[in-house]
């Protein structure tokens, strides 16, 4: 009997991993259920873009120590979360013209999908690295106990195909 319970436990766990956690966002209404992808999400350029780099394997659930809203910044917590390339958000497929491109992370530039991802992803990883460098210099934390961070080098995110 004990074995059976354990097996069921593992099965449920596997189901959660593959199907994702579902958040009930509208009471009993099954249409209101939001599926949260666990594990890795493959991030690609919008349709029509001829990618120069390989798509990015993004370990979504490894980021859940971070507040959902720091990435899903338009989310109010009630409705379903929408993707980054939702129309009018970060769906611009072409780099903005030169005059704007030096303002890459301005209101205009940030609509270009690449600037949006690079600002969010590389921005945060670099920020943690900078803080870690300070911590290490201050000798407050031993080097191998510094908080984990993510990659900031091109190949680490876009592996060579
Ligand atoms: C570090 C950034 C980051 C954090 C933190 C994060 N997510 Fe995400 N999430 C993403 C990205 C990037 C995608 C892919 C969006 C896309 O494909 O356009 C995504 C996709 C999703 C989707 C699917 C949206 C769709 O396109 O249908 C859901 C739902 C979701 N996240 C829920 C959550 C929840 C709930 C949390 C907090 C527990 C969370 N996310 C935390 C970055 C993040
Ligand atoms: C708010 C900060 C934050 C943002 C935004 C963020 N990350 Fe991370 N990322 C982290 C942290 C912290 C870790 C380390 C997690 C761990 O190991 O527990 C991490 C780890 C990773 C790793 C795993 C590296 C390894 O060692 O295997 C990848 C890949 C990654 N991030 C890609 C991305 C991508 C792509 C985005 C943008 C969609 C993104 N991250 C956005 C903080 C962030
Ligand atoms: C933390 C992860 C991360 C790092 C580091 C990173 N990128 Fe990206 N990059 C992304 C994501 C996510 C996208 C959007 C999805 C896609 O197009 O693959 C993207 C998109 C792009 C695009 C537009 C799409 C294409 O393939 O043509 C280019 C070009 C690009 N990156 C080049 C670079 C270069 C060059 C570097 C190093 C200076 C770099 N990236 C570093 C995550 C990263």
mmCIF file of C-alpha atoms and ligand atoms in Angstrom:
data_model
loop_
_atom_site.group_PDB
_atom_site.id
_atom_site.type_symbol
_atom_site.label_atom_id
_atom_site.label_comp_id
_atom_site.label_asym_id
_atom_site.label_seq_id
_atom_site.Cartn_x
_atom_site.Cartn_y
_atom_site.Cartn_z
ATOM 1 C CA UNK A 1 0.000 0.000 0.000
ATOM 2 C CA UNK A 2 2.779 2.387 0.910
ATOM 3 C CA UNK A 3 4.484 1.728 -2.406
ATOM 4 C CA UNK A 4 1.275 2.482 -4.254
ATOM 5 C CA UNK A 5 0.841 5.848 -2.571
ATOM 6 C CA UNK A 6 4.390 6.729 -3.405
ATOM 7 C CA UNK A 7 3.872 5.758 -7.054
ATOM 8 C CA UNK A 8 0.754 7.921 -7.254
ATOM 9 C CA UNK A 9 2.688 10.778 -5.683
ATOM 10 C CA UNK A 10 5.379 10.548 -8.322
ATOM 11 C CA UNK A 11 2.765 10.334 -11.069
ATOM 12 C CA UNK A 12 1.050 13.500 -9.821
ATOM 13 C CA UNK A 13 4.382 15.259 -9.612
ATOM 14 C CA UNK A 14 5.186 14.242 -13.188
ATOM 15 C CA UNK A 15 1.780 15.504 -14.312
ATOM 16 C CA UNK A 16 2.348 18.869 -12.680
ATOM 17 C CA UNK A 17 5.744 19.142 -14.354
ATOM 18 C CA UNK A 18 4.466 18.284 -17.832
ATOM 19 C CA UNK A 19 1.098 20.031 -17.742
ATOM 20 C CA UNK A 20 2.099 22.993 -15.650
ATOM 21 C CA UNK A 21 0.484 24.506 -12.586
ATOM 22 C CA UNK A 22 -2.956 25.882 -13.319
ATOM 23 C CA UNK A 23 -4.087 29.054 -11.628
ATOM 24 C CA UNK A 24 -7.839 29.446 -11.370
ATOM 25 C CA UNK A 25 -8.293 33.016 -12.474
ATOM 26 C CA UNK A 26 -12.093 33.094 -12.796
ATOM 27 C CA UNK A 27 -13.630 30.853 -10.177
ATOM 28 C CA UNK A 28 -15.393 27.806 -11.610
ATOM 29 C CA UNK A 29 -15.086 28.879 -15.229
ATOM 30 C CA UNK A 30 -12.690 26.426 -16.955
ATOM 31 C CA UNK A 31 -12.086 29.046 -19.673
ATOM 32 C CA UNK A 32 -10.542 31.197 -16.961
ATOM 33 C CA UNK A 33 -7.810 28.709 -16.094
ATOM 34 C CA UNK A 34 -4.288 29.852 -16.760
ATOM 35 C CA UNK A 35 -1.627 27.265 -17.519
ATOM 36 C CA UNK A 36 1.787 28.274 -16.237
ATOM 37 C CA UNK A 37 4.533 26.674 -18.316
ATOM 38 C CA UNK A 38 7.133 24.919 -16.153
ATOM 39 C CA UNK A 39 10.655 23.969 -17.189
ATOM 40 C CA UNK A 40 12.073 25.489 -20.362
ATOM 41 C CA UNK A 41 10.320 27.870 -22.799
ATOM 42 C CA UNK A 42 12.008 28.310 -26.182
ATOM 43 C CA UNK A 43 12.067 32.015 -27.027
ATOM 44 C CA UNK A 44 12.068 32.923 -30.717
ATOM 45 C CA UNK A 45 11.916 36.032 -32.874
ATOM 46 C CA UNK A 46 8.481 37.094 -34.218
ATOM 47 C CA UNK A 47 7.338 35.523 -37.474
ATOM 48 C CA UNK A 48 8.984 36.926 -40.570
ATOM 49 C CA UNK A 49 12.318 37.687 -38.898
ATOM 50 C CA UNK A 50 15.337 35.941 -40.370
ATOM 51 C CA UNK A 51 17.140 35.048 -37.160
ATOM 52 C CA UNK A 52 20.907 35.460 -37.023
ATOM 53 C CA UNK A 53 21.146 33.635 -33.713
ATOM 54 C CA UNK A 54 19.803 30.365 -32.337
ATOM 55 C CA UNK A 55 16.585 30.533 -30.273
ATOM 56 C CA UNK A 56 16.981 30.892 -26.513
ATOM 57 C CA UNK A 57 16.193 28.099 -24.046
ATOM 58 C CA UNK A 58 14.670 29.989 -21.139
ATOM 59 C CA UNK A 59 14.326 28.029 -17.857
ATOM 60 C CA UNK A 60 11.031 29.674 -16.801
ATOM 61 C CA UNK A 61 10.419 27.986 -13.448
ATOM 62 C CA UNK A 62 14.009 28.555 -12.329
ATOM 63 C CA UNK A 63 13.009 32.220 -12.299
ATOM 64 C CA UNK A 64 10.086 31.800 -9.933
ATOM 65 C CA UNK A 65 12.035 33.162 -6.964
ATOM 66 C CA UNK A 66 11.585 36.476 -8.804
ATOM 67 C CA UNK A 67 8.199 38.213 -8.608
ATOM 68 C CA UNK A 68 6.100 37.217 -11.655
ATOM 69 C CA UNK A 69 5.308 40.889 -12.205
ATOM 70 C CA UNK A 70 8.900 41.943 -12.636
ATOM 71 C CA UNK A 71 8.735 40.215 -16.036
ATOM 72 C CA UNK A 72 4.963 40.099 -16.622
ATOM 73 C CA UNK A 73 4.844 43.793 -15.824
ATOM 74 C CA UNK A 74 1.379 44.419 -17.313
ATOM 75 C CA UNK A 75 -0.209 41.648 -15.255
ATOM 76 C CA UNK A 76 -2.703 42.806 -12.620
ATOM 77 C CA UNK A 77 -2.941 39.365 -10.987
ATOM 78 C CA UNK A 78 -6.539 38.614 -12.034
ATOM 79 C CA UNK A 79 -6.505 38.060 -15.785
ATOM 80 C CA UNK A 80 -4.465 35.617 -17.867
ATOM 81 C CA UNK A 81 -0.834 36.472 -18.510
ATOM 82 C CA UNK A 82 -0.128 37.415 -22.120
ATOM 83 C CA UNK A 83 3.057 36.704 -24.085
ATOM 84 C CA UNK A 84 5.749 39.355 -24.606
ATOM 85 C CA UNK A 85 5.006 39.654 -28.326
ATOM 86 C CA UNK A 86 1.325 40.429 -27.880
ATOM 87 C CA UNK A 87 0.253 43.018 -30.459
ATOM 88 C CA UNK A 88 1.298 46.512 -29.406
ATOM 89 C CA UNK A 89 3.789 45.260 -26.774
ATOM 90 C CA UNK A 90 7.203 43.960 -27.862
ATOM 91 C CA UNK A 91 6.078 42.735 -31.278
ATOM 92 C CA UNK A 92 8.075 45.018 -33.571
ATOM 93 C CA UNK A 93 10.092 42.740 -35.867
ATOM 94 C CA UNK A 94 12.544 45.305 -37.266
ATOM 95 C CA UNK A 95 15.144 47.373 -35.431
ATOM 96 C CA UNK A 96 14.066 51.008 -35.193
ATOM 97 C CA UNK A 97 15.772 53.530 -37.511
ATOM 98 C CA UNK A 98 19.173 54.906 -36.485
ATOM 99 C CA UNK A 99 17.759 58.063 -34.934
ATOM 100 C CA UNK A 100 15.798 55.959 -32.470
ATOM 101 C CA UNK A 101 18.080 52.986 -32.118
ATOM 102 C CA UNK A 102 20.534 54.797 -29.848
ATOM 103 C CA UNK A 103 17.500 55.224 -27.610
ATOM 104 C CA UNK A 104 17.154 51.458 -27.703
ATOM 105 C CA UNK A 105 15.485 51.142 -24.324
ATOM 106 C CA UNK A 106 13.201 54.152 -24.755
ATOM 107 C CA UNK A 107 9.408 53.827 -25.061
ATOM 108 C CA UNK A 108 9.816 53.567 -28.834
ATOM 109 C CA UNK A 109 12.836 51.272 -28.977
ATOM 110 C CA UNK A 110 11.500 48.815 -26.442
ATOM 111 C CA UNK A 111 8.727 47.717 -28.825
ATOM 112 C CA UNK A 112 11.451 45.989 -30.859
ATOM 113 C CA UNK A 113 11.455 42.431 -29.470
ATOM 114 C CA UNK A 114 15.244 42.116 -29.272
ATOM 115 C CA UNK A 115 15.731 45.277 -27.205
ATOM 116 C CA UNK A 116 12.956 44.197 -24.840
ATOM 117 C CA UNK A 117 14.436 40.747 -24.197
ATOM 118 C CA UNK A 118 18.001 41.985 -23.976
ATOM 119 C CA UNK A 119 17.097 44.732 -21.537
ATOM 120 C CA UNK A 120 15.122 42.403 -19.274
ATOM 121 C CA UNK A 121 17.254 39.258 -19.450
ATOM 122 C CA UNK A 122 20.808 40.622 -19.741
ATOM 123 C CA UNK A 123 19.914 43.634 -17.583
ATOM 124 C CA UNK A 124 18.941 41.551 -14.578
ATOM 125 C CA UNK A 125 21.772 39.021 -14.893
ATOM 126 C CA UNK A 126 24.336 41.850 -15.117
ATOM 127 C CA UNK A 127 22.789 43.654 -12.162
ATOM 128 C CA UNK A 128 23.135 40.550 -9.977
ATOM 129 C CA UNK A 129 26.721 40.100 -11.182
ATOM 130 C CA UNK A 130 27.572 43.698 -10.293
ATOM 131 C CA UNK A 131 26.080 43.269 -6.802
ATOM 132 C CA UNK A 132 27.942 39.985 -6.369
ATOM 133 C CA UNK A 133 31.199 41.688 -7.292
ATOM 134 C CA UNK A 134 30.601 44.269 -4.567
ATOM 135 C CA UNK A 135 29.695 41.580 -2.039
ATOM 136 C CA UNK A 136 32.829 39.614 -2.898
ATOM 137 C CA UNK A 137 34.982 42.743 -2.508
ATOM 138 C CA UNK A 138 33.434 43.533 0.836
ATOM 139 C CA UNK A 139 34.299 40.029 2.076
ATOM 140 C CA UNK A 140 30.767 39.759 3.525
ATOM 141 C CA UNK A 141 30.024 36.581 1.594
ATOM 142 C CA UNK A 142 32.293 33.705 0.613
ATOM 143 C CA UNK A 143 32.675 33.507 -3.140
ATOM 144 C CA UNK A 144 30.881 30.212 -3.708
ATOM 145 C CA UNK A 145 27.919 31.354 -1.606
ATOM 146 C CA UNK A 146 27.078 34.392 -3.729
ATOM 147 C CA UNK A 147 23.485 34.500 -5.055
ATOM 148 C CA UNK A 148 23.020 32.656 -8.376
ATOM 149 C CA UNK A 149 22.709 34.645 -11.585
ATOM 150 C CA UNK A 150 22.115 33.958 -15.274
ATOM 151 C CA UNK A 151 24.221 34.309 -18.419
ATOM 152 C CA UNK A 152 25.237 37.606 -20.040
ATOM 153 C CA UNK A 153 27.449 36.311 -22.872
ATOM 154 C CA UNK A 154 25.936 35.800 -26.357
ATOM 155 C CA UNK A 155 26.788 32.126 -26.766
ATOM 156 C CA UNK A 156 25.452 31.194 -23.336
ATOM 157 C CA UNK A 157 21.955 32.246 -24.461
ATOM 158 C CA UNK A 158 22.242 31.727 -28.233
ATOM 159 C CA UNK A 159 24.245 28.492 -28.600
ATOM 160 C CA UNK A 160 26.153 28.062 -31.869
ATOM 161 C CA UNK A 161 23.976 26.028 -34.261
HETATM 162 C C1 LIG B 1 12.407 36.272 -15.489
HETATM 163 C C2 LIG B 1 11.175 36.591 -16.153
HETATM 164 C C3 LIG B 1 9.936 35.828 -15.795
HETATM 165 C C4 LIG B 1 9.420 35.574 -14.536
HETATM 166 C C5 LIG B 1 9.969 35.980 -13.190
HETATM 167 C C6 LIG B 1 8.180 34.858 -14.760
HETATM 168 N N1 LIG B 1 7.964 34.679 -16.103
HETATM 169 FE FE1 LIG B 1 6.325 33.801 -16.950
HETATM 170 N N2 LIG B 1 7.195 34.008 -18.805
HETATM 171 C C7 LIG B 1 8.362 34.683 -19.066
HETATM 172 C C8 LIG B 1 8.617 34.655 -20.489
HETATM 173 C C9 LIG B 1 9.797 35.301 -21.200
HETATM 174 C C10 LIG B 1 7.550 33.930 -21.078
HETATM 175 C C11 LIG B 1 7.348 33.627 -22.561
HETATM 176 C C12 LIG B 1 6.436 34.661 -23.106
HETATM 177 C C13 LIG B 1 6.273 34.573 -24.583
HETATM 178 O O1 LIG B 1 6.377 33.471 -25.150
HETATM 179 O O2 LIG B 1 6.035 35.629 -25.207
HETATM 180 C C14 LIG B 1 6.659 33.558 -19.984
HETATM 181 C C15 LIG B 1 5.453 32.889 -20.155
HETATM 182 C C16 LIG B 1 4.494 32.734 -19.172
HETATM 183 C C17 LIG B 1 3.143 32.263 -19.384
HETATM 184 C C18 LIG B 1 2.545 31.880 -20.732
HETATM 185 C C19 LIG B 1 2.014 33.130 -21.384
HETATM 186 C C20 LIG B 1 1.500 32.866 -22.770
HETATM 187 O O3 LIG B 1 2.140 33.291 -23.726
HETATM 188 O O4 LIG B 1 0.459 32.227 -22.888
HETATM 189 C C21 LIG B 1 2.525 32.252 -18.172
HETATM 190 C C22 LIG B 1 1.090 31.869 -17.896
HETATM 191 C C23 LIG B 1 3.500 32.697 -17.183
HETATM 192 N N3 LIG B 1 4.681 32.995 -17.832
HETATM 193 C C24 LIG B 1 3.270 32.791 -15.826
HETATM 194 C C25 LIG B 1 4.213 33.190 -14.876
HETATM 195 C C26 LIG B 1 3.977 33.183 -13.434
HETATM 196 C C27 LIG B 1 2.680 32.785 -12.752
HETATM 197 C C28 LIG B 1 5.128 33.635 -12.856
HETATM 198 C C29 LIG B 1 5.448 33.792 -11.368
HETATM 199 C C30 LIG B 1 5.332 32.580 -10.591
HETATM 200 C C31 LIG B 1 6.077 33.925 -13.934
HETATM 201 N N4 LIG B 1 5.485 33.626 -15.126
HETATM 202 C C32 LIG B 1 7.350 34.431 -13.736
HETATM 203 C C33 LIG B 1 9.173 35.303 -18.142
HETATM 204 C C34 LIG B 1 9.008 35.261 -16.771
HETATM 205 C C1 LIG B 2 14.892 39.677 -12.377
HETATM 206 C C2 LIG B 2 16.086 38.981 -12.735
HETATM 207 C C3 LIG B 2 16.108 38.065 -13.944
HETATM 208 C C4 LIG B 2 15.517 38.251 -15.160
HETATM 209 C C5 LIG B 2 14.633 39.381 -15.625
HETATM 210 C C6 LIG B 2 15.925 37.125 -15.990
HETATM 211 N N1 LIG B 2 16.748 36.295 -15.275
HETATM 212 FE FE1 LIG B 2 17.609 34.573 -15.980
HETATM 213 N N2 LIG B 2 18.312 34.169 -14.148
HETATM 214 C C7 LIG B 2 18.150 34.966 -13.019
HETATM 215 C C8 LIG B 2 18.666 34.273 -11.857
HETATM 216 C C9 LIG B 2 18.676 34.788 -10.420
HETATM 217 C C10 LIG B 2 19.133 33.024 -12.327
HETATM 218 C C11 LIG B 2 19.767 31.896 -11.487
HETATM 219 C C12 LIG B 2 18.657 30.967 -11.091
HETATM 220 C C13 LIG B 2 19.165 29.771 -10.337
HETATM 221 O O1 LIG B 2 20.162 29.184 -10.762
HETATM 222 O O2 LIG B 2 18.568 29.435 -9.342
HETATM 223 C C14 LIG B 2 18.897 32.984 -13.764
HETATM 224 C C15 LIG B 2 19.252 31.921 -14.577
HETATM 225 C C16 LIG B 2 19.092 31.902 -15.956
HETATM 226 C C17 LIG B 2 19.551 30.846 -16.828
HETATM 227 C C18 LIG B 2 20.220 29.555 -16.371
HETATM 228 C C19 LIG B 2 21.697 29.578 -16.514
HETATM 229 C C20 LIG B 2 22.263 28.248 -16.075
HETATM 230 O O3 LIG B 2 23.121 28.256 -15.212
HETATM 231 O O4 LIG B 2 21.818 27.212 -16.571
HETATM 232 C C21 LIG B 2 19.212 31.196 -18.110
HETATM 233 C C22 LIG B 2 19.500 30.428 -19.388
HETATM 234 C C23 LIG B 2 18.511 32.462 -18.027
HETATM 235 N N3 LIG B 2 18.465 32.876 -16.711
HETATM 236 C C24 LIG B 2 17.983 33.124 -19.107
HETATM 237 C C25 LIG B 2 17.154 34.238 -18.991
HETATM 238 C C26 LIG B 2 16.409 34.822 -20.094
HETATM 239 C C27 LIG B 2 16.435 34.331 -21.525
HETATM 240 C C28 LIG B 2 15.709 35.870 -19.575
HETATM 241 C C29 LIG B 2 14.761 36.824 -20.283
HETATM 242 C C30 LIG B 2 13.583 36.242 -20.870
HETATM 243 C C31 LIG B 2 16.031 35.958 -18.160
HETATM 244 N N4 LIG B 2 16.899 34.955 -17.846
HETATM 245 C C32 LIG B 2 15.541 36.944 -17.306
HETATM 246 C C33 LIG B 2 17.601 36.224 -12.981
HETATM 247 C C34 LIG B 2 16.870 36.817 -14.021
HETATM 248 C C1 LIG B 3 20.262 36.317 -21.272
HETATM 249 C C2 LIG B 3 20.088 35.799 -22.600
HETATM 250 C C3 LIG B 3 20.622 36.554 -23.795
HETATM 251 C C4 LIG B 3 21.920 36.996 -23.984
HETATM 252 C C5 LIG B 3 23.092 36.942 -23.025
HETATM 253 C C6 LIG B 3 21.962 37.514 -25.330
HETATM 254 N N1 LIG B 3 20.731 37.411 -25.921
HETATM 255 FE FE1 LIG B 3 20.235 37.906 -27.833
HETATM 256 N N2 LIG B 3 18.315 37.447 -27.507
HETATM 257 C C7 LIG B 3 17.826 36.876 -26.344
HETATM 258 C C8 LIG B 3 16.405 36.609 -26.498
HETATM 259 C C9 LIG B 3 15.495 35.990 -25.456
HETATM 260 C C10 LIG B 3 16.042 37.031 -27.810
HETATM 261 C C11 LIG B 3 14.665 36.926 -28.472
HETATM 262 C C12 LIG B 3 14.457 35.500 -28.980
HETATM 263 C C13 LIG B 3 15.275 35.205 -30.205
HETATM 264 O O1 LIG B 3 15.147 35.921 -31.194
HETATM 265 O O2 LIG B 3 16.087 34.247 -30.161
HETATM 266 C C14 LIG B 3 17.282 37.560 -28.421
HETATM 267 C C15 LIG B 3 17.373 38.060 -29.715
HETATM 268 C C16 LIG B 3 18.542 38.395 -30.342
HETATM 269 C C17 LIG B 3 18.654 38.803 -31.741
HETATM 270 C C18 LIG B 3 17.509 39.016 -32.722
HETATM 271 C C19 LIG B 3 17.060 37.707 -33.327
HETATM 272 C C20 LIG B 3 18.073 37.092 -34.257
HETATM 273 O O3 LIG B 3 18.455 35.928 -33.972
HETATM 274 O O4 LIG B 3 18.495 37.708 -35.247
HETATM 275 C C21 LIG B 3 19.979 39.013 -31.996
HETATM 276 C C22 LIG B 3 20.612 39.431 -33.314
HETATM 277 C C23 LIG B 3 20.693 38.754 -30.753
HETATM 278 N N3 LIG B 3 19.794 38.384 -29.775
HETATM 279 C C24 LIG B 3 22.065 38.861 -30.604
HETATM 280 C C25 LIG B 3 22.751 38.743 -29.394
HETATM 281 C C26 LIG B 3 24.166 39.048 -29.210
HETATM 282 C C27 LIG B 3 25.113 39.497 -30.326
HETATM 283 C C28 LIG B 3 24.442 38.845 -27.890
HETATM 284 C C29 LIG B 3 25.755 39.085 -27.142
HETATM 285 C C30 LIG B 3 26.187 40.477 -27.159
HETATM 286 C C31 LIG B 3 23.212 38.387 -27.246
HETATM 287 N N4 LIG B 3 22.209 38.343 -28.193
HETATM 288 C C32 LIG B 3 23.114 38.052 -25.922
HETATM 289 C C33 LIG B 3 18.539 36.562 -25.209
HETATM 290 C C34 LIG B 3 19.884 36.831 -25.011
#
